Amino acid sequence: TIYGTPYAALGAEMTHDHVQRTKVQSIRMTFFMLGIFFATAICMFVIFKATPENPVGQLNPANYRIMSVVTSVILLISGLIAIFSTNHLIPCLNKRVVISSGMSIGNFFTQLKHAFAHDNQRAIIVGFLFTNLAAAILNGISLHVYTYTFLMGNSVMSLVAGGQLLSAVASQPFWLWLNRHQDKAISVRLGLTLSMFASVYFTVCVFLKDFTADHTWILLPFVLLGGIGSGGLFTLPQAMVADAVDENALISGNRQEGVYYGTLTLSYKLSQSLAIFFIGIFVDMVGFDSDRSVQADFTTLALGIVMGLGTLLAFFGARKSYKKYRLTRNRLSEIHQGLLRRDRSL
C-alpha cells in the first residue's frame, strides 16, 4: 500500500532538504488521497445507485460484491504501475545500501527497539497511531452514521466523503507554505486543532441529527475543517520521520530509514486493527441490527456520538504526543551540518 515501508523510506532517501522532504511526502500523500477518492467516493456514487427494490443503494448486498471486484482490479493495476515506474531507481538506491553481515532476526528487533527508544521518533509513532485511530474510526463507522443517523443517499454520501478527500488534496500547497516558515511540529498541532474543531462540530450535528438530515449542507464546515486538517496530519509526520532518521544517523552513525518508517507502518496497522475490533463490539452494544433498514433512535444517536467524540479523543491523544517532538528547524540545520562534516572527513 502507499502506507507501506518501502515507499515511505524511498521518499526519505530521495532528498535531505528540509522543505523538499515535505514536498515529496506531500506529492505522495496527494496521490494516496486521490486513490482513496476514486476507490471510495466515485465507486460509491456509481455502484451504490438506488433501485426500486433497494431505494437506499448502500443497503443492497449485491453492490458490495461489485465494489470488491472493482477495487481489486484498481489495486492490481495501480500496484503494477508503481512497480514498473520505480524499477529504474533501484540500481541508484542500491549504491547507498550498506549490507551488514551480522543481520539477523534478533538484530532486526534490536534496531526496532532502538527506534522506539528514540524520543522524537516515539513521539511521531504514538502521535501517528492516534491520528490513524481517528481515521480508522471515521472509515469504520461513517457508512453507518451517514446511512442511519443522517439518512443520506449514495450521492450525498459520496459528496461528503469525497469533499473531505479533495479538501485534503487542495490543502497541500498551504501545508507546504507553512512548512517553509515554521517547524513541522507546530504545523502538525495546527492540523490537529482543525481536526478537533471538526469533531466537535460533527458531534453537535449528531445531537441535531433530524435537522442535519433535512439540511445536509450544514456538514460543510465538518467536511472542510476535517479535510484541511487531515491534509497536514498525513503529510508532515512522514517528513518528520526523515528528520528523526538524520538525528539518529548523527548520533549512531547508521541510516535506518527502513526501520524508522517500519515503525510508522506498524503504528498505522495497529491503529486500524484496534479500531475495527472495538467498533465491531460497539455496534453490537448499541443494538445495531444489519437486517433493519431503520435503526432505533438510541442506536443512530450512539453511532454518531462515538464517531464524533471518538475521533476527538484520538486527536487529543495525538496532540499530547506530538508536543514531545523536539526537533526544530535550527536543530535540523545543526544535524545536517554535522552529517556533512562527517561525510567530508571519511
PDB file of N, CA and C in Angstrom, residues 110-209:
ATOM      1  N   THR A 110      16.329  -5.686  17.664  1.00  0.00           N
ATOM      2  CA  THR A 110      17.164  -4.743  18.415  1.00  0.00           C
ATOM      3  C   THR A 110      17.074  -3.350  17.801  1.00  0.00           C
ATOM      4  N   GLN A 111      17.127  -3.276  16.458  1.00  0.00           N
ATOM      5  CA  GLN A 111      17.001  -1.990  15.771  1.00  0.00           C
ATOM      6  C   GLN A 111      15.609  -1.400  15.967  1.00  0.00           C
ATOM      7  N   LEU A 112      14.602  -2.269  15.967  1.00  0.00           N
ATOM      8  CA  LEU A 112      13.236  -1.802  16.194  1.00  0.00           C
ATOM      9  C   LEU A 112      13.100  -1.207  17.592  1.00  0.00           C
ATOM     10  N   LYS A 113      13.667  -1.877  18.564  1.00  0.00           N
ATOM     11  CA  LYS A 113      13.643  -1.383  19.936  1.00  0.00           C
ATOM     12  C   LYS A 113      14.376  -0.055  20.042  1.00  0.00           C
ATOM     13  N   HIS A 114      15.481   0.065  19.313  1.00  0.00           N
ATOM     14  CA  HIS A 114      16.246   1.315  19.314  1.00  0.00           C
ATOM     15  C   HIS A 114      15.411   2.464  18.741  1.00  0.00           C
ATOM     16  N   ALA A 115      14.636   2.171  17.680  1.00  0.00           N
ATOM     17  CA  ALA A 115      13.791   3.213  17.080  1.00  0.00           C
ATOM     18  C   ALA A 115      12.727   3.681  18.061  1.00  0.00           C
ATOM     19  N   PHE A 116      12.116   2.759  18.798  1.00  0.00           N
ATOM     20  CA  PHE A 116      11.095   3.136  19.784  1.00  0.00           C
ATOM     21  C   PHE A 116      11.711   3.881  20.966  1.00  0.00           C
ATOM     22  N   ALA A 117      13.007   3.647  21.225  1.00  0.00           N
ATOM     23  CA  ALA A 117      13.680   4.334  22.332  1.00  0.00           C
ATOM     24  C   ALA A 117      14.064   5.765  21.979  1.00  0.00           C
ATOM     25  N   HIS A 118      14.055   6.089  20.684  1.00  0.00           N
ATOM     26  CA  HIS A 118      14.380   7.441  20.215  1.00  0.00           C
ATOM     27  C   HIS A 118      13.210   8.369  20.549  1.00  0.00           C
ATOM     28  N   ASP A 119      13.440   9.356  21.408  1.00  0.00           N
ATOM     29  CA  ASP A 119      12.353  10.186  21.941  1.00  0.00           C
ATOM     30  C   ASP A 119      11.531  10.849  20.843  1.00  0.00           C
ATOM     31  N   ASN A 120      12.199  11.493  19.889  1.00  0.00           N
ATOM     32  CA  ASN A 120      11.468  12.195  18.830  1.00  0.00           C
ATOM     33  C   ASN A 120      10.729  11.230  17.916  1.00  0.00           C
ATOM     34  N   GLN A 121      11.354  10.097  17.615  1.00  0.00           N
ATOM     35  CA  GLN A 121      10.676   9.097  16.787  1.00  0.00           C
ATOM     36  C   GLN A 121       9.474   8.514  17.517  1.00  0.00           C
ATOM     37  N   ARG A 122       9.613   8.273  18.817  1.00  0.00           N
ATOM     38  CA  ARG A 122       8.497   7.722  19.591  1.00  0.00           C
ATOM     39  C   ARG A 122       7.318   8.690  19.625  1.00  0.00           C
ATOM     40  N   ALA A 123       7.615   9.985  19.705  1.00  0.00           N
ATOM     41  CA  ALA A 123       6.547  10.988  19.683  1.00  0.00           C
ATOM     42  C   ALA A 123       5.768  10.923  18.368  1.00  0.00           C
ATOM     43  N   ILE A 124       6.486  10.700  17.252  1.00  0.00           N
ATOM     44  CA  ILE A 124       5.826  10.587  15.952  1.00  0.00           C
ATOM     45  C   ILE A 124       5.004   9.312  15.884  1.00  0.00           C
ATOM     46  N   ILE A 125       5.587   8.203  16.350  1.00  0.00           N
ATOM     47  CA  ILE A 125       4.905   6.903  16.269  1.00  0.00           C
ATOM     48  C   ILE A 125       3.580   6.945  17.021  1.00  0.00           C
ATOM     49  N   VAL A 126       3.613   7.416  18.273  1.00  0.00           N
ATOM     50  CA  VAL A 126       2.403   7.448  19.099  1.00  0.00           C
ATOM     51  C   VAL A 126       1.403   8.458  18.534  1.00  0.00           C
ATOM     52  N   GLY A 127       1.895   9.621  18.119  1.00  0.00           N
ATOM     53  CA  GLY A 127       1.006  10.622  17.529  1.00  0.00           C
ATOM     54  C   GLY A 127       0.353  10.109  16.258  1.00  0.00           C
ATOM     55  N   PHE A 128       1.129   9.435  15.420  1.00  0.00           N
ATOM     56  CA  PHE A 128       0.600   8.879  14.180  1.00  0.00           C
ATOM     57  C   PHE A 128      -0.404   7.769  14.464  1.00  0.00           C
ATOM     58  N   LEU A 129      -0.158   6.990  15.529  1.00  0.00           N
ATOM     59  CA  LEU A 129      -1.095   5.932  15.913  1.00  0.00           C
ATOM     60  C   LEU A 129      -2.461   6.529  16.259  1.00  0.00           C
ATOM     61  N   PHE A 130      -2.457   7.587  17.074  1.00  0.00           N
ATOM     62  CA  PHE A 130      -3.716   8.210  17.466  1.00  0.00           C
ATOM     63  C   PHE A 130      -4.417   8.861  16.269  1.00  0.00           C
ATOM     64  N   THR A 131      -3.634   9.505  15.396  1.00  0.00           N
ATOM     65  CA  THR A 131      -4.225  10.126  14.214  1.00  0.00           C
ATOM     66  C   THR A 131      -4.887   9.087  13.320  1.00  0.00           C
ATOM     67  N   ASN A 132      -4.205   7.967  13.113  1.00  0.00           N
ATOM     68  CA  ASN A 132      -4.771   6.909  12.285  1.00  0.00           C
ATOM     69  C   ASN A 132      -5.915   6.194  12.985  1.00  0.00           C
ATOM     70  N   LEU A 133      -5.901   6.205  14.311  1.00  0.00           N
ATOM     71  CA  LEU A 133      -7.036   5.656  15.050  1.00  0.00           C
ATOM     72  C   LEU A 133      -8.290   6.479  14.757  1.00  0.00           C
ATOM     73  N   ALA A 134      -8.125   7.799  14.726  1.00  0.00           N
ATOM     74  CA  ALA A 134      -9.246   8.677  14.382  1.00  0.00           C
ATOM     75  C   ALA A 134      -9.732   8.407  12.959  1.00  0.00           C
ATOM     76  N   ALA A 135      -8.777   8.252  12.032  1.00  0.00           N
ATOM     77  CA  ALA A 135      -9.149   7.966  10.642  1.00  0.00           C
ATOM     78  C   ALA A 135      -9.844   6.618  10.527  1.00  0.00           C
ATOM     79  N   ALA A 136      -9.385   5.631  11.308  1.00  0.00           N
ATOM     80  CA  ALA A 136      -9.991   4.300  11.266  1.00  0.00           C
ATOM     81  C   ALA A 136     -11.407   4.324  11.827  1.00  0.00           C
ATOM     82  N   ILE A 137     -11.613   5.116  12.883  1.00  0.00           N
ATOM     83  CA  ILE A 137     -12.969   5.264  13.431  1.00  0.00           C
ATOM     84  C   ILE A 137     -13.885   5.892  12.383  1.00  0.00           C
ATOM     85  N   LEU A 138     -13.379   6.923  11.722  1.00  0.00           N
ATOM     86  CA  LEU A 138     -14.160   7.594  10.679  1.00  0.00           C
ATOM     87  C   LEU A 138     -14.495   6.640   9.539  1.00  0.00           C
ATOM     88  N   ASN A 139     -13.489   5.900   9.079  1.00  0.00           N
ATOM     89  CA  ASN A 139     -13.711   4.993   7.955  1.00  0.00           C
ATOM     90  C   ASN A 139     -14.584   3.799   8.342  1.00  0.00           C
ATOM     91  N   GLY A 140     -14.440   3.358   9.599  1.00  0.00           N
ATOM     92  CA  GLY A 140     -15.135   2.152  10.020  1.00  0.00           C
ATOM     93  C   GLY A 140     -16.605   2.347  10.350  1.00  0.00           C
ATOM     94  N   ILE A 141     -16.964   3.571  10.745  1.00  0.00           N
ATOM     95  CA  ILE A 141     -18.337   3.762  11.215  1.00  0.00           C
ATOM     96  C   ILE A 141     -19.099   4.840  10.435  1.00  0.00           C
ATOM     97  N   SER A 142     -18.398   5.568   9.577  1.00  0.00           N
ATOM     98  CA  SER A 142     -19.063   6.671   8.867  1.00  0.00           C
ATOM     99  C   SER A 142     -20.192   6.174   7.966  1.00  0.00           C
ATOM    100  N   LEU A 143     -20.010   5.012   7.331  1.00  0.00           N
ATOM    101  CA  LEU A 143     -21.068   4.482   6.468  1.00  0.00           C
ATOM    102  C   LEU A 143     -22.344   4.251   7.266  1.00  0.00           C
ATOM    103  N   HIS A 144     -22.210   3.729   8.503  1.00  0.00           N
ATOM    104  CA  HIS A 144     -23.380   3.516   9.363  1.00  0.00           C
ATOM    105  C   HIS A 144     -24.030   4.854   9.735  1.00  0.00           C
ATOM    106  N   VAL A 145     -23.176   5.817  10.119  1.00  0.00           N
ATOM    107  CA  VAL A 145     -23.692   7.110  10.575  1.00  0.00           C
ATOM    108  C   VAL A 145     -24.377   7.863   9.444  1.00  0.00           C
ATOM    109  N   TYR A 146     -23.725   7.928   8.287  1.00  0.00           N
ATOM    110  CA  TYR A 146     -24.311   8.654   7.162  1.00  0.00           C
ATOM    111  C   TYR A 146     -25.617   8.004   6.699  1.00  0.00           C
ATOM    112  N   THR A 147     -25.664   6.666   6.751  1.00  0.00           N
ATOM    113  CA  THR A 147     -26.855   5.954   6.275  1.00  0.00           C
ATOM    114  C   THR A 147     -28.012   6.018   7.260  1.00  0.00           C
ATOM    115  N   TYR A 148     -27.726   5.727   8.542  1.00  0.00           N
ATOM    116  CA  TYR A 148     -28.805   5.566   9.525  1.00  0.00           C
ATOM    117  C   TYR A 148     -29.042   6.799  10.392  1.00  0.00           C
ATOM    118  N   THR A 149     -27.982   7.561  10.694  1.00  0.00           N
ATOM    119  CA  THR A 149     -28.154   8.734  11.550  1.00  0.00           C
ATOM    120  C   THR A 149     -28.617   9.945  10.746  1.00  0.00           C
ATOM    121  N   PHE A 150     -27.992  10.151   9.570  1.00  0.00           N
ATOM    122  CA  PHE A 150     -28.309  11.318   8.756  1.00  0.00           C
ATOM    123  C   PHE A 150     -29.151  10.978   7.527  1.00  0.00           C
ATOM    124  N   LEU A 151     -29.465   9.692   7.345  1.00  0.00           N
ATOM    125  CA  LEU A 151     -30.364   9.242   6.273  1.00  0.00           C
ATOM    126  C   LEU A 151     -29.910   9.699   4.886  1.00  0.00           C
ATOM    127  N   MET A 152     -28.612   9.610   4.633  1.00  0.00           N
ATOM    128  CA  MET A 152     -28.062  10.051   3.351  1.00  0.00           C
ATOM    129  C   MET A 152     -28.207   8.980   2.283  1.00  0.00           C
ATOM    130  N   GLY A 153     -28.400   9.424   1.055  1.00  0.00           N
ATOM    131  CA  GLY A 153     -28.331   8.536  -0.086  1.00  0.00           C
ATOM    132  C   GLY A 153     -26.894   8.433  -0.568  1.00  0.00           C
ATOM    133  N   ASN A 154     -26.670   7.613  -1.594  1.00  0.00           N
ATOM    134  CA  ASN A 154     -25.292   7.389  -2.035  1.00  0.00           C
ATOM    135  C   ASN A 154     -24.654   8.642  -2.621  1.00  0.00           C
ATOM    136  N   SER A 155     -25.430   9.487  -3.300  1.00  0.00           N
ATOM    137  CA  SER A 155     -24.860  10.682  -3.926  1.00  0.00           C
ATOM    138  C   SER A 155     -24.393  11.698  -2.891  1.00  0.00           C
ATOM    139  N   VAL A 156     -25.223  11.936  -1.873  1.00  0.00           N
ATOM    140  CA  VAL A 156     -24.833  12.883  -0.815  1.00  0.00           C
ATOM    141  C   VAL A 156     -23.651  12.328  -0.019  1.00  0.00           C
ATOM    142  N   MET A 157     -23.681  11.036   0.244  1.00  0.00           N
ATOM    143  CA  MET A 157     -22.601  10.407   0.996  1.00  0.00           C
ATOM    144  C   MET A 157     -21.270  10.517   0.245  1.00  0.00           C
ATOM    145  N   SER A 158     -21.311  10.315  -1.060  1.00  0.00           N
ATOM    146  CA  SER A 158     -20.078  10.426  -1.845  1.00  0.00           C
ATOM    147  C   SER A 158     -19.576  11.862  -1.874  1.00  0.00           C
ATOM    148  N   LEU A 159     -20.491  12.837  -1.834  1.00  0.00           N
ATOM    149  CA  LEU A 159     -20.074  14.241  -1.793  1.00  0.00           C
ATOM    150  C   LEU A 159     -19.380  14.572  -0.474  1.00  0.00           C
ATOM    151  N   VAL A 160     -19.897  14.047   0.643  1.00  0.00           N
ATOM    152  CA  VAL A 160     -19.296  14.303   1.951  1.00  0.00           C
ATOM    153  C   VAL A 160     -17.923  13.645   2.039  1.00  0.00           C
ATOM    154  N   ALA A 161     -17.861  12.340   1.713  1.00  0.00           N
ATOM    155  CA  ALA A 161     -16.592  11.612   1.782  1.00  0.00           C
ATOM    156  C   ALA A 161     -15.593  12.158   0.767  1.00  0.00           C
ATOM    157  N   GLY A 162     -16.052  12.375  -0.458  1.00  0.00           N
ATOM    158  CA  GLY A 162     -15.166  12.908  -1.489  1.00  0.00           C
ATOM    159  C   GLY A 162     -14.734  14.327  -1.208  1.00  0.00           C
ATOM    160  N   GLY A 163     -15.624  15.121  -0.605  1.00  0.00           N
ATOM    161  CA  GLY A 163     -15.275  16.502  -0.271  1.00  0.00           C
ATOM    162  C   GLY A 163     -14.130  16.586   0.721  1.00  0.00           C
ATOM    163  N   GLN A 164     -14.125  15.703   1.709  1.00  0.00           N
ATOM    164  CA  GLN A 164     -13.030  15.694   2.676  1.00  0.00           C
ATOM    165  C   GLN A 164     -11.719  15.309   2.025  1.00  0.00           C
ATOM    166  N   LEU A 165     -11.754  14.306   1.174  1.00  0.00           N
ATOM    167  CA  LEU A 165     -10.534  13.866   0.497  1.00  0.00           C
ATOM    168  C   LEU A 165      -9.984  14.946  -0.425  1.00  0.00           C
ATOM    169  N   LEU A 166     -10.859  15.576  -1.190  1.00  0.00           N
ATOM    170  CA  LEU A 166     -10.414  16.629  -2.096  1.00  0.00           C
ATOM    171  C   LEU A 166      -9.931  17.860  -1.338  1.00  0.00           C
ATOM    172  N   SER A 167     -10.539  18.135  -0.175  1.00  0.00           N
ATOM    173  CA  SER A 167     -10.067  19.244   0.662  1.00  0.00           C
ATOM    174  C   SER A 167      -8.655  18.963   1.165  1.00  0.00           C
ATOM    175  N   ALA A 168      -8.386  17.694   1.522  1.00  0.00           N
ATOM    176  CA  ALA A 168      -7.042  17.319   1.962  1.00  0.00           C
ATOM    177  C   ALA A 168      -6.029  17.510   0.849  1.00  0.00           C
ATOM    178  N   VAL A 169      -6.418  17.155  -0.376  1.00  0.00           N
ATOM    179  CA  VAL A 169      -5.528  17.332  -1.521  1.00  0.00           C
ATOM    180  C   VAL A 169      -5.313  18.821  -1.806  1.00  0.00           C
ATOM    181  N   ALA A 170      -6.398  19.587  -1.819  1.00  0.00           N
ATOM    182  CA  ALA A 170      -6.321  21.020  -2.132  1.00  0.00           C
ATOM    183  C   ALA A 170      -5.528  21.787  -1.080  1.00  0.00           C
ATOM    184  N   SER A 171      -5.439  21.251   0.138  1.00  0.00           N
ATOM    185  CA  SER A 171      -4.738  21.950   1.218  1.00  0.00           C
ATOM    186  C   SER A 171      -3.228  21.764   1.176  1.00  0.00           C
ATOM    187  N   GLN A 172      -2.719  20.896   0.311  1.00  0.00           N
ATOM    188  CA  GLN A 172      -1.286  20.600   0.302  1.00  0.00           C
ATOM    189  C   GLN A 172      -0.408  21.840   0.053  1.00  0.00           C
ATOM    190  N   PRO A 173      -0.754  22.741  -0.868  1.00  0.00           N
ATOM    191  CA  PRO A 173       0.067  23.959  -1.018  1.00  0.00           C
ATOM    192  C   PRO A 173       0.132  24.781   0.261  1.00  0.00           C
ATOM    193  N   PHE A 174      -0.966  24.815   1.015  1.00  0.00           N
ATOM    194  CA  PHE A 174      -0.960  25.548   2.283  1.00  0.00           C
ATOM    195  C   PHE A 174       0.020  24.933   3.275  1.00  0.00           C
ATOM    196  N   TRP A 175       0.007  23.605   3.404  1.00  0.00           N
ATOM    197  CA  TRP A 175       0.911  22.953   4.354  1.00  0.00           C
ATOM    198  C   TRP A 175       2.366  23.071   3.921  1.00  0.00           C
ATOM    199  N   LEU A 176       2.608  23.068   2.613  1.00  0.00           N
ATOM    200  CA  LEU A 176       3.977  23.266   2.123  1.00  0.00           C
ATOM    201  C   LEU A 176       4.454  24.683   2.414  1.00  0.00           C
ATOM    202  N   TRP A 177       3.576  25.651   2.219  1.00  0.00           N
ATOM    203  CA  TRP A 177       3.921  27.048   2.530  1.00  0.00           C
ATOM    204  C   TRP A 177       4.215  27.198   4.014  1.00  0.00           C
ATOM    205  N   LEU A 178       3.384  26.580   4.846  1.00  0.00           N
ATOM    206  CA  LEU A 178       3.571  26.674   6.289  1.00  0.00           C
ATOM    207  C   LEU A 178       4.879  26.023   6.706  1.00  0.00           C
ATOM    208  N   ASN A 179       5.240  24.929   6.061  1.00  0.00           N
ATOM    209  CA  ASN A 179       6.469  24.220   6.394  1.00  0.00           C
ATOM    210  C   ASN A 179       7.710  25.059   6.111  1.00  0.00           C
ATOM    211  N   ARG A 180       7.604  25.971   5.137  1.00  0.00           N
ATOM    212  CA  ARG A 180       8.747  26.830   4.821  1.00  0.00           C
ATOM    213  C   ARG A 180       8.963  27.911   5.875  1.00  0.00           C
ATOM    214  N   HIS A 181       7.957  28.171   6.700  1.00  0.00           N
ATOM    215  CA  HIS A 181       8.026  29.300   7.613  1.00  0.00           C
ATOM    216  C   HIS A 181       8.042  28.917   9.090  1.00  0.00           C
ATOM    217  N   GLN A 182       7.778  27.645   9.409  1.00  0.00           N
ATOM    218  CA  GLN A 182       7.797  27.270  10.819  1.00  0.00           C
ATOM    219  C   GLN A 182       8.088  25.781  10.968  1.00  0.00           C
ATOM    220  N   ASP A 183       8.299  25.356  12.213  1.00  0.00           N
ATOM    221  CA  ASP A 183       8.636  23.966  12.496  1.00  0.00           C
ATOM    222  C   ASP A 183       7.481  23.032  12.142  1.00  0.00           C
ATOM    223  N   LYS A 184       7.829  21.815  11.767  1.00  0.00           N
ATOM    224  CA  LYS A 184       6.811  20.835  11.397  1.00  0.00           C
ATOM    225  C   LYS A 184       5.884  20.515  12.567  1.00  0.00           C
ATOM    226  N   ALA A 185       6.438  20.436  13.769  1.00  0.00           N
ATOM    227  CA  ALA A 185       5.627  20.085  14.941  1.00  0.00           C
ATOM    228  C   ALA A 185       4.522  21.110  15.169  1.00  0.00           C
ATOM    229  N   ILE A 186       4.817  22.390  14.946  1.00  0.00           N
ATOM    230  CA  ILE A 186       3.808  23.433  15.109  1.00  0.00           C
ATOM    231  C   ILE A 186       2.711  23.269  14.065  1.00  0.00           C
ATOM    232  N   SER A 187       3.108  22.951  12.839  1.00  0.00           N
ATOM    233  CA  SER A 187       2.132  22.760  11.767  1.00  0.00           C
ATOM    234  C   SER A 187       1.235  21.556  12.047  1.00  0.00           C
ATOM    235  N   VAL A 188       1.827  20.478  12.574  1.00  0.00           N
ATOM    236  CA  VAL A 188       1.042  19.289  12.902  1.00  0.00           C
ATOM    237  C   VAL A 188       0.003  19.622  13.967  1.00  0.00           C
ATOM    238  N   ARG A 189       0.398  20.385  14.961  1.00  0.00           N
ATOM    239  CA  ARG A 189      -0.554  20.749  16.022  1.00  0.00           C
ATOM    240  C   ARG A 189      -1.685  21.610  15.471  1.00  0.00           C
ATOM    241  N   LEU A 190      -1.395  22.442  14.463  1.00  0.00           N
ATOM    242  CA  LEU A 190      -2.447  23.213  13.811  1.00  0.00           C
ATOM    243  C   LEU A 190      -3.420  22.272  13.092  1.00  0.00           C
ATOM    244  N   GLY A 191      -2.877  21.273  12.396  1.00  0.00           N
ATOM    245  CA  GLY A 191      -3.728  20.295  11.732  1.00  0.00           C
ATOM    246  C   GLY A 191      -4.616  19.556  12.715  1.00  0.00           C
ATOM    247  N   LEU A 192      -4.067  19.231  13.878  1.00  0.00           N
ATOM    248  CA  LEU A 192      -4.843  18.556  14.911  1.00  0.00           C
ATOM    249  C   LEU A 192      -5.930  19.470  15.470  1.00  0.00           C
ATOM    250  N   THR A 193      -5.618  20.748  15.632  1.00  0.00           N
ATOM    251  CA  THR A 193      -6.604  21.704  16.136  1.00  0.00           C
ATOM    252  C   THR A 193      -7.790  21.811  15.178  1.00  0.00           C
ATOM    253  N   LEU A 194      -7.502  21.919  13.876  1.00  0.00           N
ATOM    254  CA  LEU A 194      -8.573  21.986  12.879  1.00  0.00           C
ATOM    255  C   LEU A 194      -9.419  20.713  12.911  1.00  0.00           C
ATOM    256  N   SER A 195      -8.758  19.563  13.044  1.00  0.00           N
ATOM    257  CA  SER A 195      -9.473  18.292  13.075  1.00  0.00           C
ATOM    258  C   SER A 195     -10.324  18.161  14.332  1.00  0.00           C
ATOM    259  N   MET A 196      -9.826  18.669  15.456  1.00  0.00           N
ATOM    260  CA  MET A 196     -10.594  18.625  16.699  1.00  0.00           C
ATOM    261  C   MET A 196     -11.833  19.500  16.607  1.00  0.00           C
ATOM    262  N   PHE A 197     -11.690  20.666  16.000  1.00  0.00           N
ATOM    263  CA  PHE A 197     -12.866  21.525  15.781  1.00  0.00           C
ATOM    264  C   PHE A 197     -13.891  20.812  14.905  1.00  0.00           C
ATOM    265  N   ALA A 198     -13.404  20.088  13.887  1.00  0.00           N
ATOM    266  CA  ALA A 198     -14.303  19.339  13.008  1.00  0.00           C
ATOM    267  C   ALA A 198     -15.062  18.268  13.784  1.00  0.00           C
ATOM    268  N   SER A 199     -14.369  17.582  14.704  1.00  0.00           N
ATOM    269  CA  SER A 199     -15.008  16.536  15.511  1.00  0.00           C
ATOM    270  C   SER A 199     -16.077  17.117  16.430  1.00  0.00           C
ATOM    271  N   VAL A 200     -15.754  18.250  17.056  1.00  0.00           N
ATOM    272  CA  VAL A 200     -16.724  18.899  17.941  1.00  0.00           C
ATOM    273  C   VAL A 200     -17.953  19.343  17.149  1.00  0.00           C
ATOM    274  N   TYR A 201     -17.709  19.952  15.989  1.00  0.00           N
ATOM    275  CA  TYR A 201     -18.815  20.414  15.151  1.00  0.00           C
ATOM    276  C   TYR A 201     -19.681  19.238  14.713  1.00  0.00           C
ATOM    277  N   PHE A 202     -19.041  18.127  14.344  1.00  0.00           N
ATOM    278  CA  PHE A 202     -19.786  16.953  13.912  1.00  0.00           C
ATOM    279  C   PHE A 202     -20.645  16.402  15.043  1.00  0.00           C
ATOM    280  N   THR A 203     -20.122  16.402  16.270  1.00  0.00           N
ATOM    281  CA  THR A 203     -20.873  15.905  17.420  1.00  0.00           C
ATOM    282  C   THR A 203     -22.127  16.737  17.650  1.00  0.00           C
ATOM    283  N   VAL A 204     -22.003  18.054  17.480  1.00  0.00           N
ATOM    284  CA  VAL A 204     -23.174  18.933  17.610  1.00  0.00           C
ATOM    285  C   VAL A 204     -24.211  18.574  16.550  1.00  0.00           C
ATOM    286  N   CYS A 205     -23.731  18.312  15.320  1.00  0.00           N
ATOM    287  CA  CYS A 205     -24.656  17.933  14.244  1.00  0.00           C
ATOM    288  C   CYS A 205     -25.369  16.623  14.560  1.00  0.00           C
ATOM    289  N   VAL A 206     -24.691  15.725  15.267  1.00  0.00           N
ATOM    290  CA  VAL A 206     -25.306  14.451  15.643  1.00  0.00           C
ATOM    291  C   VAL A 206     -26.464  14.686  16.608  1.00  0.00           C
ATOM    292  N   PHE A 207     -26.256  15.554  17.593  1.00  0.00           N
ATOM    293  CA  PHE A 207     -27.334  15.864  18.536  1.00  0.00           C
ATOM    294  C   PHE A 207     -28.504  16.573  17.845  1.00  0.00           C
ATOM    295  N   LEU A 208     -28.219  17.198  16.711  1.00  0.00           N
ATOM    296  CA  LEU A 208     -29.255  17.832  15.893  1.00  0.00           C
ATOM    297  C   LEU A 208     -29.501  17.002  14.639  1.00  0.00           C
ATOM    298  N   LYS A 209     -29.501  15.688  14.791  1.00  0.00           N
ATOM    299  CA  LYS A 209     -29.480  14.784  13.643  1.00  0.00           C
ATOM    300  C   LYS A 209     -30.707  14.930  12.743  1.00  0.00           C
TER     301      LYS A 209
END
